[in-house]
mmCIF file of C-alpha atoms in Angstrom:
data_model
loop_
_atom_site.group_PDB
_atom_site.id
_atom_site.type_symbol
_atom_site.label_atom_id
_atom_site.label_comp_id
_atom_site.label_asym_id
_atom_site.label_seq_id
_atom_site.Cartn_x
_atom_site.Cartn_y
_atom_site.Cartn_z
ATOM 1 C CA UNK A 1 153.786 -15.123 102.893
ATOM 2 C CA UNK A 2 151.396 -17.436 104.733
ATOM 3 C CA UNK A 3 148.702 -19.213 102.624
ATOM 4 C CA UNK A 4 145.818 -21.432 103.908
ATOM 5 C CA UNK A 5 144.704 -23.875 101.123
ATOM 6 C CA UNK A 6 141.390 -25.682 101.290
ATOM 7 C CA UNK A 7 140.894 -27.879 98.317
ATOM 8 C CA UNK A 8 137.700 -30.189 97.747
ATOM 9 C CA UNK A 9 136.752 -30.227 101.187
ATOM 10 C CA UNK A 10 134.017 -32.536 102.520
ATOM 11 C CA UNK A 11 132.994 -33.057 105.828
ATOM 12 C CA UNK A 12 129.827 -34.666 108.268
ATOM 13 C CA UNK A 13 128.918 -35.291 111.659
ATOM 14 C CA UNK A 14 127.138 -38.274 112.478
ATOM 15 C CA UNK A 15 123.719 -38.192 113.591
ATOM 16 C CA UNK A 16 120.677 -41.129 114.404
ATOM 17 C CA UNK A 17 120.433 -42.122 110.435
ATOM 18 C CA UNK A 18 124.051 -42.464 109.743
ATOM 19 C CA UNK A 19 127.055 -40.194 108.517
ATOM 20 C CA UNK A 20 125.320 -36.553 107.170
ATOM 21 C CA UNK A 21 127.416 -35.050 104.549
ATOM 22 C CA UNK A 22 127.335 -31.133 105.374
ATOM 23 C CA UNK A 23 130.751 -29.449 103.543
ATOM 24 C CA UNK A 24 129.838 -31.095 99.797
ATOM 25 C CA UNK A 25 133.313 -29.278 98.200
ATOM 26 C CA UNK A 26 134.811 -26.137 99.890
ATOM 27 C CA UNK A 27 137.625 -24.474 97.897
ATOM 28 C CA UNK A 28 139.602 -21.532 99.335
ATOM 29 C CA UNK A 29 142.125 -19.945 99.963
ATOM 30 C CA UNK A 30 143.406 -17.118 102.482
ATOM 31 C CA UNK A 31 146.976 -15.344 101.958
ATOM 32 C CA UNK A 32 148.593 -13.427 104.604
ATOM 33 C CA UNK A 33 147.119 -9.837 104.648
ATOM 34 C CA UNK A 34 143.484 -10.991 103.352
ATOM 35 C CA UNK A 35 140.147 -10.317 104.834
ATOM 36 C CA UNK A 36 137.349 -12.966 103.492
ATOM 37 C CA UNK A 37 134.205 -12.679 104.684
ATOM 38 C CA UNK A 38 132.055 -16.217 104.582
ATOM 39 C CA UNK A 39 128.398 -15.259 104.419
ATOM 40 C CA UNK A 40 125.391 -17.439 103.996
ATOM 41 C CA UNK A 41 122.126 -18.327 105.811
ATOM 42 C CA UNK A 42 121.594 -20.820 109.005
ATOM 43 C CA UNK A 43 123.115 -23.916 107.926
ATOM 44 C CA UNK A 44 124.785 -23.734 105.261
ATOM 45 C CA UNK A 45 128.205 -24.754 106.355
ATOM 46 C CA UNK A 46 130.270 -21.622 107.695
ATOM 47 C CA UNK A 47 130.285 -22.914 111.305
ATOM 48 C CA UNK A 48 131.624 -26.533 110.011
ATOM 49 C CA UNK A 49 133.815 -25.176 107.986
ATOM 50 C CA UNK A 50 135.251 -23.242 110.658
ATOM 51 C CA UNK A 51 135.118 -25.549 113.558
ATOM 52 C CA UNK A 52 136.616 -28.822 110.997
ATOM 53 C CA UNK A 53 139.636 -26.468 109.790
ATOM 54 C CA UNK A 54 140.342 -26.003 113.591
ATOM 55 C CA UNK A 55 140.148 -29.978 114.704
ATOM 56 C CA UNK A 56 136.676 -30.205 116.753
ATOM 57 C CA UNK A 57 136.211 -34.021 117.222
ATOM 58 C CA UNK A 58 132.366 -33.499 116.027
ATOM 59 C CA UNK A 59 133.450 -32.948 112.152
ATOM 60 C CA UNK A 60 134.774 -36.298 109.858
ATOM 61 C CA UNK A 61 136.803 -34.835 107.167
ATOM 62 C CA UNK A 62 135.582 -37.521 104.375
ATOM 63 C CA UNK A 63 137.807 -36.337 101.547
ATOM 64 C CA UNK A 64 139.362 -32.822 100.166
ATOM 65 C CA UNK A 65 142.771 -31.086 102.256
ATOM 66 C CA UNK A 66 143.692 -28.182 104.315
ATOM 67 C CA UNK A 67 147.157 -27.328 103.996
ATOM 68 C CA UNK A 68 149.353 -23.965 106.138
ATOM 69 C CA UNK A 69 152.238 -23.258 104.294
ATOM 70 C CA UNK A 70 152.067 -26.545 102.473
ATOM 71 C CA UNK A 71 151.902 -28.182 105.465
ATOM 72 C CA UNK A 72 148.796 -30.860 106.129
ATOM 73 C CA UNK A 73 146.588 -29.136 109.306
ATOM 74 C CA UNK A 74 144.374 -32.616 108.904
ATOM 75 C CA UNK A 75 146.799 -34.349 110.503
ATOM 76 C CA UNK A 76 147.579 -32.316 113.079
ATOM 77 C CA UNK A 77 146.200 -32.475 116.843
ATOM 78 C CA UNK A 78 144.095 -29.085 117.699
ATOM 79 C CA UNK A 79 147.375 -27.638 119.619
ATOM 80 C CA UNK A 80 149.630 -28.406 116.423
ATOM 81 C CA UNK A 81 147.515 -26.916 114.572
ATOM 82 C CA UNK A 82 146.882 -23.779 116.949
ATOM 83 C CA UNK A 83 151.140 -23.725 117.143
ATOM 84 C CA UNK A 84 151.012 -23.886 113.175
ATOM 85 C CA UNK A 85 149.758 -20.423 113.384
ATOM 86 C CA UNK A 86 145.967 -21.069 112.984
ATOM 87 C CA UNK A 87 143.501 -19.151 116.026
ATOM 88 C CA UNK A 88 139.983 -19.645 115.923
ATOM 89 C CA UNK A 89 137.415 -17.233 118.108
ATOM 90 C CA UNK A 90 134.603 -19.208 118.691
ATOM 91 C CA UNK A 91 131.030 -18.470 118.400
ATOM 92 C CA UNK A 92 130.241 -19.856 121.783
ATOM 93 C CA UNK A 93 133.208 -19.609 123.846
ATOM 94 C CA UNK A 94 133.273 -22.452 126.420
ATOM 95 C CA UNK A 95 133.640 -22.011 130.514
ATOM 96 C CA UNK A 96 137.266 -22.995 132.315
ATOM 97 C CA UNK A 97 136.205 -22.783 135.884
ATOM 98 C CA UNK A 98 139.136 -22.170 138.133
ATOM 99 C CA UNK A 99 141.591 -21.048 135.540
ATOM 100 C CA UNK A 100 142.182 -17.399 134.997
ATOM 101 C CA UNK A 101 142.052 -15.119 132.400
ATOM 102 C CA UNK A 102 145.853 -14.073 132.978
ATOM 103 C CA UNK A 103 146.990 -17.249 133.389
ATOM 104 C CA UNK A 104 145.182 -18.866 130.527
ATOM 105 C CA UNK A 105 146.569 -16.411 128.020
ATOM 106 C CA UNK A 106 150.012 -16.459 129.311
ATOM 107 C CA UNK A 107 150.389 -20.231 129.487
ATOM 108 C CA UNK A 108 148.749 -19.725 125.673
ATOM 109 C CA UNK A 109 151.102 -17.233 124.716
ATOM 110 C CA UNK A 110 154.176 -19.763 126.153
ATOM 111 C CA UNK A 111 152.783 -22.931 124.236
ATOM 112 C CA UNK A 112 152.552 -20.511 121.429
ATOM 113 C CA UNK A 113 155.769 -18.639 120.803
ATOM 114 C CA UNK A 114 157.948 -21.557 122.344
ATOM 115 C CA UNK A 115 159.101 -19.798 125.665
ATOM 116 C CA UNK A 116 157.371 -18.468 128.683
ATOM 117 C CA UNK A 117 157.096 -14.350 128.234
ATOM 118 C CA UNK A 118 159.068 -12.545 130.131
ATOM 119 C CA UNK A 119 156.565 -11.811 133.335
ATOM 120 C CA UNK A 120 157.147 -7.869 133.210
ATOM 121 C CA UNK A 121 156.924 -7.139 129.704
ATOM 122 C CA UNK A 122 153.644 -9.844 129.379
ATOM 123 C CA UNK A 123 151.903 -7.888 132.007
ATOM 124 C CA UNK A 124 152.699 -4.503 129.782
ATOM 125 C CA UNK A 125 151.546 -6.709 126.951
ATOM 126 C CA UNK A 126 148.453 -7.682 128.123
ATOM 127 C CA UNK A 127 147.722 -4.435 130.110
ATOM 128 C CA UNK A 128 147.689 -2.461 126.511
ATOM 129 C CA UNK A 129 145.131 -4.988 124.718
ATOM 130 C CA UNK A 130 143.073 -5.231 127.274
ATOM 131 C CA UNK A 131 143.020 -1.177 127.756
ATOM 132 C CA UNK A 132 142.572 -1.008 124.190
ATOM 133 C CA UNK A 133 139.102 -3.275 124.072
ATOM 134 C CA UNK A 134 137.604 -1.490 127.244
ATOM 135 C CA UNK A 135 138.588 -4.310 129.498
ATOM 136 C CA UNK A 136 138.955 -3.637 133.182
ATOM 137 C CA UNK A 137 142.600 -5.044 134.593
ATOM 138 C CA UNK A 138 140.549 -6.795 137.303
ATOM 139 C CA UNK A 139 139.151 -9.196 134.085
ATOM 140 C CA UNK A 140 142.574 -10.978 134.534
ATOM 141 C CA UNK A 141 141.963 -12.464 138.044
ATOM 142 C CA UNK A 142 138.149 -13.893 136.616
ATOM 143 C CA UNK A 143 138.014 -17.739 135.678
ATOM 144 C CA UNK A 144 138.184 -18.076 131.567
ATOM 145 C CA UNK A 145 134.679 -16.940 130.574
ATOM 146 C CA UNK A 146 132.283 -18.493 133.781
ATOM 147 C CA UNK A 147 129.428 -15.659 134.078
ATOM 148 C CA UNK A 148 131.078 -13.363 131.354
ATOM 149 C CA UNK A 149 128.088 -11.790 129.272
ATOM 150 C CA UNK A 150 127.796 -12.068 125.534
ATOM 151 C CA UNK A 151 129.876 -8.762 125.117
ATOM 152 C CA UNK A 152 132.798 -10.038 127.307
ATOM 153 C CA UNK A 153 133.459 -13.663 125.708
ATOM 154 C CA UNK A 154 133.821 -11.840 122.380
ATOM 155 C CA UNK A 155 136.163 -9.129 123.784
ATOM 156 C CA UNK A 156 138.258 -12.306 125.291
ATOM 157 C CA UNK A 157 138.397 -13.707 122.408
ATOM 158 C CA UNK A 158 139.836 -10.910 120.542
ATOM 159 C CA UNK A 159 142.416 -10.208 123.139
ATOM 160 C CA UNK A 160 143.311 -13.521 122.773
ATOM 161 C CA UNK A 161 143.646 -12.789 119.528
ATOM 162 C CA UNK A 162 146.389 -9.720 120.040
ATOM 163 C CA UNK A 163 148.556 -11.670 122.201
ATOM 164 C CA UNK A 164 148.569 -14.818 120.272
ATOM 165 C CA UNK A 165 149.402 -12.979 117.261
ATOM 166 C CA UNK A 166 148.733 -15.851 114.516
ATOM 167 C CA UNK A 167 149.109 -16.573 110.939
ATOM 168 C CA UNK A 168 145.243 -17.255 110.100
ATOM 169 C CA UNK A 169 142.196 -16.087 112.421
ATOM 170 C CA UNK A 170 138.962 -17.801 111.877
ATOM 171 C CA UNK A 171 136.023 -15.628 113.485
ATOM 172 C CA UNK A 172 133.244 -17.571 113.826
ATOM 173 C CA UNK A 173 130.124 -14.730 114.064
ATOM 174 C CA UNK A 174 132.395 -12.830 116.143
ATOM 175 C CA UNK A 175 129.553 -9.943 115.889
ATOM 176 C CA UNK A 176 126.680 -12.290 116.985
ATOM 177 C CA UNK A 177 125.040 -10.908 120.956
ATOM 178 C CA UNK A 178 127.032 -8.233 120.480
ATOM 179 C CA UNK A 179 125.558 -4.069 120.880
ATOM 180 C CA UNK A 180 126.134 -1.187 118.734
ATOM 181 C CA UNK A 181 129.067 -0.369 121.017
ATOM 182 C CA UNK A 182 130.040 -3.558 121.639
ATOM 183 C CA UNK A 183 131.001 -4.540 118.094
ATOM 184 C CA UNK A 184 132.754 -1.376 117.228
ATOM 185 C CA UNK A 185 135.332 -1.985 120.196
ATOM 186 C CA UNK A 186 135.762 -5.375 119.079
ATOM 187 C CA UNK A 187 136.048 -4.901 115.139
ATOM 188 C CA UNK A 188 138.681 -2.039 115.945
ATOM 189 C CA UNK A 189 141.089 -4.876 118.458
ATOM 190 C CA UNK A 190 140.511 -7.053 114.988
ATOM 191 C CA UNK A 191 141.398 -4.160 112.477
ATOM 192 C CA UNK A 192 144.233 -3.717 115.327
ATOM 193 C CA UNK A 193 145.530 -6.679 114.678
ATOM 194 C CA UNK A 194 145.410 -6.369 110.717
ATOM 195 C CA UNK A 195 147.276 -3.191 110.902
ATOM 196 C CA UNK A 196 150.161 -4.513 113.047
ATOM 197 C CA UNK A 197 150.764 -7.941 111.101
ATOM 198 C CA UNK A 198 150.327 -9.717 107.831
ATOM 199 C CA UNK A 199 147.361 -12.065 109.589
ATOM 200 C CA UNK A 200 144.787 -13.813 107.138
ATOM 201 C CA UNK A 201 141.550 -13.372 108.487
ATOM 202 C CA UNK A 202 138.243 -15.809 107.751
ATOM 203 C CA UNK A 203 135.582 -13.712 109.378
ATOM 204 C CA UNK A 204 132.144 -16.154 109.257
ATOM 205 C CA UNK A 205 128.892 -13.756 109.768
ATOM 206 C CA UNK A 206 124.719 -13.739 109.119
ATOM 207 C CA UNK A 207 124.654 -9.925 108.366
ATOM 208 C CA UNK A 208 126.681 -7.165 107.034
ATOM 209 C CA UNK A 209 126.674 -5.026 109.987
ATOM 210 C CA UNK A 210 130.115 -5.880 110.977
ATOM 211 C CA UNK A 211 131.355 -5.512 107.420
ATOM 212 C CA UNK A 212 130.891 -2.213 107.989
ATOM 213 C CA UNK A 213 133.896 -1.661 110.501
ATOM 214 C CA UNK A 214 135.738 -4.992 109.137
ATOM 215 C CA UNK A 215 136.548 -4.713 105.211
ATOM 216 C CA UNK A 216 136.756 -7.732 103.548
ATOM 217 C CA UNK A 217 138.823 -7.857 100.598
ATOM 218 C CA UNK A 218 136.989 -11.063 99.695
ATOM 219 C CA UNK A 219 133.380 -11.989 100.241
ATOM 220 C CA UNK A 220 132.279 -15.961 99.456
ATOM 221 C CA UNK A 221 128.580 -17.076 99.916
ATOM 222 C CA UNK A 222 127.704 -20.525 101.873
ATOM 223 C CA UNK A 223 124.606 -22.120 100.299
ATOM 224 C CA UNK A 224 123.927 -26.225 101.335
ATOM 225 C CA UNK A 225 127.556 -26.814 101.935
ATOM 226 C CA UNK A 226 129.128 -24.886 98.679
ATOM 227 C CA UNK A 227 130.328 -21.443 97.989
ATOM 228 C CA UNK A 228 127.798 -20.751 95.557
ATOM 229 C CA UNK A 229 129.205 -17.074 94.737
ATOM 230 C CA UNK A 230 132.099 -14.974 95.457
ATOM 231 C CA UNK A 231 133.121 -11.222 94.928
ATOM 232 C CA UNK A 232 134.180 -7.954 96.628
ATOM 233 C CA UNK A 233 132.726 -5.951 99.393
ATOM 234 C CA UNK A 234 129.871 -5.234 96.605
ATOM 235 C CA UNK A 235 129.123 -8.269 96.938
ATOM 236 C CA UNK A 236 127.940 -8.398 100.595
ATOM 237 C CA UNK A 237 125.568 -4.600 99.828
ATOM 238 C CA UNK A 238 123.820 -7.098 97.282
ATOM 239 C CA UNK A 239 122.956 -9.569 100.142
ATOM 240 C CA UNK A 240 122.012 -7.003 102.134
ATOM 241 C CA UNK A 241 119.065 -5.506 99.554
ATOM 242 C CA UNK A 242 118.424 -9.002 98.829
ATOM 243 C CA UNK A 243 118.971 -11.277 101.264
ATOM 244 C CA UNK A 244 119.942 -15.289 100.649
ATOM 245 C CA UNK A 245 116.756 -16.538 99.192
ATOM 246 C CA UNK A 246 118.150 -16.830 96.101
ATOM 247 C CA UNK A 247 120.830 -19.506 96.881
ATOM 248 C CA UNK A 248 118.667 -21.398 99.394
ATOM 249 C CA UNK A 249 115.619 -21.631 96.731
ATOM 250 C CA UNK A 250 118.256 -22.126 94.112
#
């Protein structure tokens, strides 16, 4: 049973004025097999909290802990923590020119599980998720995400996501630039995943569309740097009649 513990967290970035506090007290956890969905309005925190549980350099913890399996992420470098089990799809997916997509992932998959995959049974491996999110074989020759549209970063990062096979995957608005047809093929690769291991998922998003293929066991609302309410997938049809007015006027 894998269990990702966040307890008082607190974190900034600092800006012209000085050290901005943005995470004022996150607590949460995620056990192996959950789905929590982390909604809330433009800037309330789910991006920080998602990008400072991974490592970015831009976020200062300033007090509170993250612990996997008891162990302190915190103190971990961004690979230890990635080797930990923790994956995070990022909202903007960054360009690697002159790496490719087939190398990237297996050299991923070798740092990951310890020893290089064995090169015939990777390439059935990665054949099968990429056939399975509409993803033309050729994809594996193209540099890591240079001049890939909206629809094809996400559908990277979800294959990265079946081949890396981790404990706890953070989606950070996985469904955001994404079509109608788009975001089905990419929430069924993540319900995939969920049906083939015990994975905790944190799935960060503005609307409810992608609840609708996705189904959070857990939904926890982001308002100025707090979870300000939590519930059930009920919760996220209230937010949808009512929007987040409510906890931002609050």
């Amino acid at each position: 049973m894998t269990k990702l513990v966040i307890k008082d967290l607190k974190v900034g970035v600092e800006t012209d004025s000085g050290m901005t506090e943005i995470l004022k007290g996150v607590d949460l956890t995620v056990n192996s097999g959950e789905t929590h969905a982390i909604m809330g309005p433009n800037g309330s925190g789910k991006s920080t909290l998602a990008y400072s549980i991974a490592g970015h350099p831009k976020y200062t913890i300033l007090g509170g802990s993250v612990t996997l399996d008891g162990a302190d992420i915190l103190d971990m470098s961004v690979d230890e923590r990635a080797k930990a089990g923790l994956f995070l799809a990022m909202q903007y997916p960054v360009e690697v020119p002159g790496v490719s997509v087939a190398n990237f992932l297996r050299t991923a998959a070798t740092a990951i599980r310890g020893e290089a995959p064995k090169l015939r049974e990777w390439v059935g491996e990665m054949k099968n998720a990429m056939s399975s999110l509409n993803i033309d074989p050729a994809f594996g020759e193209r540099s890591v995400n240079e001049g890939f549209s909206g629809g094809e970063k996400k559908r990277h990062e979800i294959l990265q996501l079946e081949l890396l096979r981790p404990k706890i995957a953070i989606l950070d608005e996985t469904d955001s630039g994404l079509d109608i047809d788009a975001l089905r093929i990419v929430s069924e690769g993540v319900n995939r995943v969920r049906e083939a291991s015990d994975v905790g998922v944190l799935l960060i998003t503005h609307y409810t569309r992608i609840l609708k293929y996705i189904k959070p066991d857990f939904v926890h609302v982001f308002a100025k740097g707090r979870i300000v309410e939590e519930g059930g997938p009920e919760l996220a049809e209230k937010l949808e009649e009512k929007g987040y007015a409510d906890y931002v006027n609050a």
